[in-house]
């Protein structure tokens, strides 16, 4: 995971002021607690909504979510400076877990799909790409939309003789990990030269810190290609690539194809939930899917805060899942949700 260049002082200051005591109308002391979570920008809207809804049910509790990125959140939680919860779109590397000052449990929250967006003129609104060809584009080997390999997969599309303008995210992003994990599985060359990481050393392309900024640039750039969480690009009006899955079918990301992927992998999901869902089997599976996780510190010194976190997690994996589904998120398969609830119940 990438180390943070930003000072941790603002977060530290927030943590120092976490528990507030106020006087109620009757003049009695009433303790209010603020839980602080750091994490990925990808699920930030959902996590913020969860915090708001939980506060309505438990006015004495507040949750503040700071979207610092997957890599930075993992660094802070493992060092003990990350608040009460962390979050990210990648499992924390095993080496980092073993060397950490604090033990962390990783719990999946919802499913996310990484869509590949593009901007081409004319009737090129349903482009098909294979994983290896997508890897070659991001390696800088395939540079034109009229490339013979692209034309072979799209015989009914009039492809423009136009350069491919590659766009990608900056270091420390969970979408980087999911996308590079997939490309590493389908391209040995990509695995050797770039590999799966939240901070890929992309050979080509322009980098963007925020998903909306990247997609706005793609919308203004003929020939652009970019990857982002499906929900982030729903209002962008950009076309979405159909990607060939492990069964040989060309599939677009959708709620069904994302859920089908998790169901196809259900039997391989272990109790530590450190599983890759990319390039899953199944005719209907979309190949670039992942969990997004909470990083939960184990055995914190403050038992009161530990209890508060556990109660919040029980709510997340109960009514919180219904809220996520109502907001259009793809929730955990029933068997996985059962395992997660058991893991939360065992936390102390």
Short mmCIF file of C-alpha atoms in Angstrom, two decimals:
data_model
loop_
_atom_site.label_atom_id
_atom_site.label_comp_id
_atom_site.label_asym_id
_atom_site.label_seq_id
_atom_site.Cartn_x
_atom_site.Cartn_y
_atom_site.Cartn_z
CA UNK A 1 0.00 0.00 0.00
CA UNK A 2 1.19 3.50 -0.77
CA UNK A 3 2.48 5.62 2.07
CA UNK A 4 0.74 8.92 2.62
CA UNK A 5 2.38 12.20 1.70
CA UNK A 6 -0.25 14.16 3.58
CA UNK A 7 0.20 14.92 7.30
CA UNK A 8 -2.02 12.92 9.65
CA UNK A 9 -2.46 15.87 12.00
CA UNK A 10 -6.07 16.77 11.01
CA UNK A 11 -7.18 13.19 11.68
CA UNK A 12 -5.21 13.02 14.92
CA UNK A 13 -6.78 16.25 16.10
CA UNK A 14 -10.22 14.88 15.28
CA UNK A 15 -9.54 11.70 17.23
CA UNK A 16 -8.42 13.68 20.28
CA UNK A 17 -11.85 15.34 20.35
CA UNK A 18 -13.84 12.21 19.68
CA UNK A 19 -15.94 11.83 22.86
CA UNK A 20 -18.02 14.85 23.78
CA UNK A 21 -20.12 15.37 26.92
CA UNK A 22 -23.14 17.62 26.65
CA UNK A 23 -25.85 18.63 29.08
CA UNK A 24 -29.33 17.46 28.32
CA UNK A 25 -32.46 19.47 29.12
CA UNK A 26 -32.77 17.87 32.55
CA UNK A 27 -29.24 18.95 33.42
CA UNK A 28 -27.88 15.39 33.37
CA UNK A 29 -24.66 14.46 31.60
CA UNK A 30 -25.16 12.48 28.42
CA UNK A 31 -22.19 10.94 26.58
CA UNK A 32 -22.01 11.32 22.83
CA UNK A 33 -19.53 9.35 20.75
CA UNK A 34 -18.18 10.04 17.29
CA UNK A 35 -16.75 7.08 15.39
CA UNK A 36 -14.21 7.99 12.72
CA UNK A 37 -13.77 5.86 9.61
CA UNK A 38 -11.22 6.36 6.85
CA UNK A 39 -11.43 4.64 3.51
CA UNK A 40 -11.93 4.46 -0.20
CA UNK A 41 -13.71 7.13 -2.20
CA UNK A 42 -15.63 4.46 -4.11
CA UNK A 43 -18.21 3.50 -1.43
CA UNK A 44 -18.13 6.92 0.29
CA UNK A 45 -21.75 7.83 -0.61
CA UNK A 46 -23.03 4.57 0.89
CA UNK A 47 -20.89 4.76 4.02
CA UNK A 48 -21.95 8.37 4.61
CA UNK A 49 -25.61 7.37 4.21
CA UNK A 50 -25.13 4.44 6.61
CA UNK A 51 -23.69 6.84 9.17
CA UNK A 52 -26.60 9.25 8.80
CA UNK A 53 -29.24 6.52 9.09
CA UNK A 54 -27.54 4.93 12.10
CA UNK A 55 -27.40 8.31 13.82
CA UNK A 56 -31.17 8.70 13.37
CA UNK A 57 -31.69 5.46 15.29
CA UNK A 58 -28.93 6.17 17.82
CA UNK A 59 -28.69 9.96 18.33
CA UNK A 60 -25.83 9.50 20.79
CA UNK A 61 -23.67 8.02 18.00
CA UNK A 62 -22.18 9.74 14.97
CA UNK A 63 -19.99 8.35 12.20
CA UNK A 64 -17.59 10.56 10.26
CA UNK A 65 -16.21 9.08 7.05
CA UNK A 66 -12.99 10.49 5.61
CA UNK A 67 -12.36 9.37 2.02
CA UNK A 68 -8.56 9.16 1.96
CA UNK A 69 -8.22 6.19 -0.42
CA UNK A 70 -7.80 2.44 0.10
CA UNK A 71 -4.02 2.43 0.49
CA UNK A 72 -3.86 5.34 2.90
CA UNK A 73 -6.72 3.97 5.00
CA UNK A 74 -4.93 0.63 5.38
CA UNK A 75 -1.71 2.39 6.39
CA UNK A 76 -3.47 4.43 9.06
CA UNK A 77 -5.51 1.56 10.52
CA UNK A 78 -2.50 -0.74 10.71
CA UNK A 79 -0.41 1.95 12.41
CA UNK A 80 -3.15 2.79 14.89
CA UNK A 81 -3.78 6.29 13.53
CA UNK A 82 -6.74 5.48 11.30
CA UNK A 83 -9.67 5.98 13.59
CA UNK A 84 -12.18 3.31 14.54
CA UNK A 85 -12.65 1.73 11.10
CA UNK A 86 -10.85 1.65 7.80
CA UNK A 87 -12.09 0.71 4.38
CA UNK A 88 -10.81 -0.20 0.97
CA UNK A 89 -11.41 -1.99 -2.30
CA UNK A 90 -8.41 -4.30 -1.95
CA UNK A 91 -7.37 -6.91 0.60
CA UNK A 92 -4.45 -5.60 2.64
CA UNK A 93 -1.21 -7.28 1.45
CA UNK A 94 -0.25 -10.19 3.73
CA UNK A 95 3.24 -8.83 4.34
CA UNK A 96 1.77 -5.55 5.54
CA UNK A 97 -0.70 -7.38 7.81
CA UNK A 98 2.08 -9.44 9.41
CA UNK A 99 4.31 -6.42 10.03
CA UNK A 100 1.53 -4.19 11.35
CA UNK A 101 1.43 -2.81 14.86
CA UNK A 102 -2.27 -3.64 15.13
CA UNK A 103 -4.30 -6.69 14.11
CA UNK A 104 -7.05 -6.03 11.58
CA UNK A 105 -10.03 -8.09 10.39
CA UNK A 106 -11.27 -7.52 6.82
CA UNK A 107 -15.03 -7.68 6.29
CA UNK A 108 -16.71 -7.32 2.87
CA UNK A 109 -19.51 -4.76 2.77
CA UNK A 110 -20.96 -4.73 -0.77
CA UNK A 111 -19.99 -5.72 -4.32
CA UNK A 112 -18.55 -3.30 -6.85
CA UNK A 113 -18.02 -3.60 -10.60
CA UNK A 114 -15.35 -1.71 -12.52
CA UNK A 115 -16.67 -0.57 -15.89
CA UNK A 116 -14.48 0.43 -18.84
CA UNK A 117 -15.78 3.65 -20.40
CA UNK A 118 -14.86 5.10 -23.79
CA UNK A 119 -15.60 8.04 -26.06
CA UNK A 120 -15.81 7.40 -29.82
CA UNK A 121 -17.73 9.22 -32.55
CA UNK A 122 -20.29 7.62 -34.84
CA UNK A 123 -21.99 4.30 -34.23
CA UNK A 124 -19.24 2.80 -32.07
CA UNK A 125 -21.49 2.52 -29.02
CA UNK A 126 -21.13 -1.18 -28.26
CA UNK A 127 -17.42 -1.95 -28.46
CA UNK A 128 -16.20 -5.39 -27.47
CA UNK A 129 -12.77 -6.02 -25.95
CA UNK A 130 -11.01 -9.05 -24.54
CA UNK A 131 -8.98 -8.93 -21.35
CA UNK A 132 -5.61 -9.42 -23.11
CA UNK A 133 -6.44 -6.65 -25.59
CA UNK A 134 -7.45 -4.32 -22.75
CA UNK A 135 -4.12 -5.12 -21.06
CA UNK A 136 -2.26 -4.24 -24.28
CA UNK A 137 -4.04 -0.88 -24.39
CA UNK A 138 -2.94 -0.07 -20.83
CA UNK A 139 0.58 -1.32 -21.59
CA UNK A 140 0.76 1.12 -24.49
CA UNK A 141 1.07 -1.66 -27.08
CA UNK A 142 -2.31 -1.16 -28.76
CA UNK A 143 -2.54 2.53 -29.58
CA UNK A 144 -5.27 2.98 -32.22
CA UNK A 145 -8.99 2.27 -32.24
CA UNK A 146 -8.58 0.90 -35.78
CA UNK A 147 -6.12 -1.76 -34.59
CA UNK A 148 -6.75 -5.10 -36.39
CA UNK A 149 -7.28 -6.93 -33.09
CA UNK A 150 -10.03 -4.50 -32.06
CA UNK A 151 -11.57 -4.70 -35.54
CA UNK A 152 -11.61 -8.50 -35.34
CA UNK A 153 -13.77 -8.39 -32.21
CA UNK A 154 -16.06 -5.71 -33.67
CA UNK A 155 -16.80 -6.69 -37.29
CA UNK A 156 -20.07 -4.73 -37.41
CA UNK A 157 -18.63 -1.48 -36.06
CA UNK A 158 -17.00 1.21 -38.18
CA UNK A 159 -13.96 1.98 -36.06
CA UNK A 160 -12.32 5.39 -36.46
CA UNK A 161 -8.63 5.67 -37.26
CA UNK A 162 -8.03 7.52 -34.00
CA UNK A 163 -5.42 7.29 -31.22
CA UNK A 164 -6.50 5.67 -27.97
CA UNK A 165 -6.22 8.23 -25.18
CA UNK A 166 -5.60 6.25 -21.99
CA UNK A 167 -6.85 7.62 -18.66
CA UNK A 168 -6.27 6.05 -15.24
CA UNK A 169 -6.39 6.80 -11.50
CA UNK A 170 -3.59 8.07 -9.28
CA UNK A 171 -1.77 5.93 -6.71
CA UNK A 172 -3.50 4.38 -3.73
CA UNK A 173 -6.91 3.79 -5.33
CA UNK A 174 -8.96 0.64 -4.87
CA UNK A 175 -10.20 0.75 -8.46
CA UNK A 176 -6.55 0.46 -9.53
CA UNK A 177 -6.23 -2.75 -7.55
CA UNK A 178 -9.38 -4.36 -8.94
CA UNK A 179 -8.55 -3.38 -12.53
CA UNK A 180 -4.89 -4.44 -12.31
CA UNK A 181 -5.87 -7.68 -10.56
CA UNK A 182 -8.06 -8.55 -13.54
CA UNK A 183 -5.47 -7.56 -16.15
CA UNK A 184 -2.79 -9.55 -14.30
CA UNK A 185 -4.95 -12.68 -14.53
CA UNK A 186 -5.56 -12.41 -18.28
CA UNK A 187 -2.16 -11.09 -19.41
CA UNK A 188 1.15 -12.62 -18.25
CA UNK A 189 2.96 -9.61 -19.71
CA UNK A 190 0.85 -7.18 -17.70
CA UNK A 191 1.39 -9.27 -14.56
CA UNK A 192 5.17 -9.18 -15.10
CA UNK A 193 5.45 -5.49 -16.01
CA UNK A 194 2.77 -3.89 -13.82
CA UNK A 195 1.14 -6.45 -11.51
CA UNK A 196 -1.82 -6.06 -9.18
CA UNK A 197 -1.54 -3.13 -6.81
CA UNK A 198 -3.36 -0.02 -5.64
CA UNK A 199 -0.48 1.99 -7.14
CA UNK A 200 0.34 0.61 -10.61
CA UNK A 201 3.22 2.14 -12.56
CA UNK A 202 1.18 2.69 -15.71
CA UNK A 203 3.39 2.85 -18.82
CA UNK A 204 0.98 5.24 -20.56
CA UNK A 205 -1.91 7.58 -19.86
CA UNK A 206 -2.98 10.58 -17.82
CA UNK A 207 -3.69 10.20 -14.09
CA UNK A 208 -6.68 11.53 -12.13
CA UNK A 209 -7.22 11.58 -8.39
CA UNK A 210 -11.02 11.75 -8.54
CA UNK A 211 -13.30 9.50 -10.56
CA UNK A 212 -15.66 12.32 -11.65
CA UNK A 213 -12.69 14.35 -12.93
CA UNK A 214 -11.41 11.44 -14.97
CA UNK A 215 -14.78 10.72 -16.55
CA UNK A 216 -15.36 14.42 -17.26
CA UNK A 217 -12.05 14.45 -19.12
CA UNK A 218 -13.04 11.29 -21.02
CA UNK A 219 -16.33 12.92 -22.05
CA UNK A 220 -14.40 15.82 -23.57
CA UNK A 221 -11.74 13.69 -25.27
CA UNK A 222 -12.46 11.78 -28.49
CA UNK A 223 -10.71 8.42 -28.37
CA UNK A 224 -10.54 8.30 -24.57
CA UNK A 225 -10.73 5.11 -22.52
CA UNK A 226 -11.03 4.96 -18.72
CA UNK A 227 -12.07 2.59 -15.92
CA UNK A 228 -14.24 3.43 -12.93
CA UNK A 229 -16.78 1.95 -10.56
CA UNK A 230 -20.03 1.51 -12.48
CA UNK A 231 -22.08 3.83 -10.27
CA UNK A 232 -19.53 6.63 -10.67
CA UNK A 233 -20.10 6.72 -14.42
CA UNK A 234 -23.87 6.20 -14.57
CA UNK A 235 -24.54 9.85 -15.44
CA UNK A 236 -21.51 10.38 -17.67
CA UNK A 237 -23.22 9.46 -20.99
CA UNK A 238 -20.03 7.61 -21.96
CA UNK A 239 -20.30 4.23 -23.68
CA UNK A 240 -19.34 1.10 -21.75
CA UNK A 241 -17.19 -1.72 -23.13
CA UNK A 242 -18.52 -5.27 -23.32
CA UNK A 243 -15.69 -7.42 -21.95
CA UNK A 244 -15.14 -11.07 -22.80
CA UNK A 245 -15.47 -13.15 -19.63
CA UNK A 246 -13.90 -16.49 -18.70
CA UNK A 247 -16.72 -18.33 -20.48
CA UNK A 248 -16.06 -16.45 -23.73
CA UNK A 249 -19.16 -14.24 -23.50
CA UNK A 250 -19.05 -10.45 -23.97
CA UNK A 251 -20.73 -8.91 -20.91
CA UNK A 252 -21.48 -5.37 -19.74
CA UNK A 253 -21.48 -4.55 -16.03
CA UNK A 254 -24.93 -4.51 -14.48
CA UNK A 255 -26.48 -5.37 -11.15
CA UNK A 256 -27.26 -8.86 -12.43
CA UNK A 257 -23.88 -9.61 -13.98
CA UNK A 258 -22.09 -8.32 -10.86
CA UNK A 259 -24.27 -10.41 -8.55
CA UNK A 260 -23.87 -13.46 -10.81
CA UNK A 261 -20.11 -13.16 -10.43
CA UNK A 262 -20.30 -13.35 -6.64
CA UNK A 263 -22.68 -16.29 -6.78
CA UNK A 264 -20.33 -18.13 -9.15
CA UNK A 265 -17.48 -17.65 -6.64
CA UNK A 266 -19.51 -18.29 -3.48
CA UNK A 267 -18.01 -21.73 -2.76
CA UNK A 268 -14.46 -20.31 -2.91
CA UNK A 269 -15.03 -17.49 -0.42
CA UNK A 270 -13.16 -18.37 2.76
CA UNK A 271 -13.78 -17.17 6.31
CA UNK A 272 -11.13 -14.45 6.00
CA UNK A 273 -12.91 -13.10 2.86
CA UNK A 274 -9.56 -12.42 1.15
CA UNK A 275 -10.73 -13.58 -2.25
CA UNK A 276 -10.43 -12.19 -5.75
CA UNK A 277 -13.68 -12.19 -7.73
CA UNK A 278 -12.15 -11.03 -11.04
CA UNK A 279 -12.38 -13.23 -14.15
CA UNK A 280 -14.86 -15.52 -12.40
CA UNK A 281 -16.45 -18.51 -14.15
CA UNK A 282 -20.01 -18.39 -15.43
CA UNK A 283 -21.65 -17.44 -18.69
CA UNK A 284 -23.34 -14.35 -17.19
CA UNK A 285 -20.48 -13.20 -14.95
CA UNK A 286 -18.94 -9.79 -15.47
CA UNK A 287 -15.16 -10.20 -15.19
CA UNK A 288 -14.11 -7.08 -13.21
CA UNK A 289 -15.91 -7.43 -9.87
CA UNK A 290 -14.75 -7.18 -6.28
CA UNK A 291 -15.88 -6.79 -2.73
CA UNK A 292 -15.19 -3.53 -0.97
CA UNK A 293 -14.06 -4.13 2.61
CA UNK A 294 -14.08 -2.67 6.09
CA UNK A 295 -10.72 -2.89 7.88
CA UNK A 296 -11.62 -3.44 11.54
CA UNK A 297 -8.99 -3.09 14.31
CA UNK A 298 -9.10 -6.01 16.74
CA UNK A 299 -8.81 -5.65 20.54
CA UNK A 300 -8.56 -1.87 20.77
CA UNK A 301 -7.68 -0.47 24.20
CA UNK A 302 -10.97 1.41 24.58
CA UNK A 303 -13.64 -1.20 25.29
CA UNK A 304 -16.44 1.36 25.05
CA UNK A 305 -15.41 2.34 21.53
CA UNK A 306 -14.94 -1.31 20.60
CA UNK A 307 -18.48 -2.07 21.73
CA UNK A 308 -19.82 0.91 19.73
CA UNK A 309 -18.03 -0.28 16.56
CA UNK A 310 -19.40 -3.81 16.98
CA UNK A 311 -22.95 -2.55 17.44
CA UNK A 312 -22.60 -0.41 14.31
CA UNK A 313 -21.27 -3.39 12.31
CA UNK A 314 -24.19 -5.56 13.43
CA UNK A 315 -26.52 -2.89 12.06
CA UNK A 316 -24.54 -2.62 8.78
CA UNK A 317 -24.92 -6.35 8.16
CA UNK A 318 -28.60 -6.22 9.04
CA UNK A 319 -30.71 -3.23 8.04
CA UNK A 320 -27.67 -1.58 6.45
CA UNK A 321 -27.69 -4.17 3.68
CA UNK A 322 -31.33 -3.33 2.91
CA UNK A 323 -30.41 0.34 2.64
CA UNK A 324 -27.54 -0.50 0.29
CA UNK A 325 -29.82 -2.57 -1.93
CA UNK A 326 -32.41 0.23 -2.05
CA UNK A 327 -29.64 2.60 -3.21
CA UNK A 328 -28.75 0.30 -6.10
CA UNK A 329 -25.70 -1.39 -4.59
CA UNK A 330 -25.15 -5.10 -5.08
CA UNK A 331 -25.23 -6.67 -1.65
CA UNK A 332 -23.48 -9.72 -0.27
CA UNK A 333 -24.75 -13.19 -1.24
CA UNK A 334 -26.71 -14.82 1.62
CA UNK A 335 -24.04 -17.40 2.43
CA UNK A 336 -21.33 -14.74 2.58
CA UNK A 337 -23.50 -12.44 4.69
CA UNK A 338 -24.03 -15.28 7.18
CA UNK A 339 -20.25 -15.75 7.51
CA UNK A 340 -19.68 -12.03 7.98
CA UNK A 341 -22.32 -11.79 10.70
CA UNK A 342 -20.64 -14.68 12.54
CA UNK A 343 -17.26 -12.93 12.28
CA UNK A 344 -18.72 -9.69 13.66
CA UNK A 345 -20.34 -11.57 16.54
CA UNK A 346 -16.91 -12.97 17.47
CA UNK A 347 -15.22 -9.55 17.61
CA UNK A 348 -14.44 -8.14 21.04
#
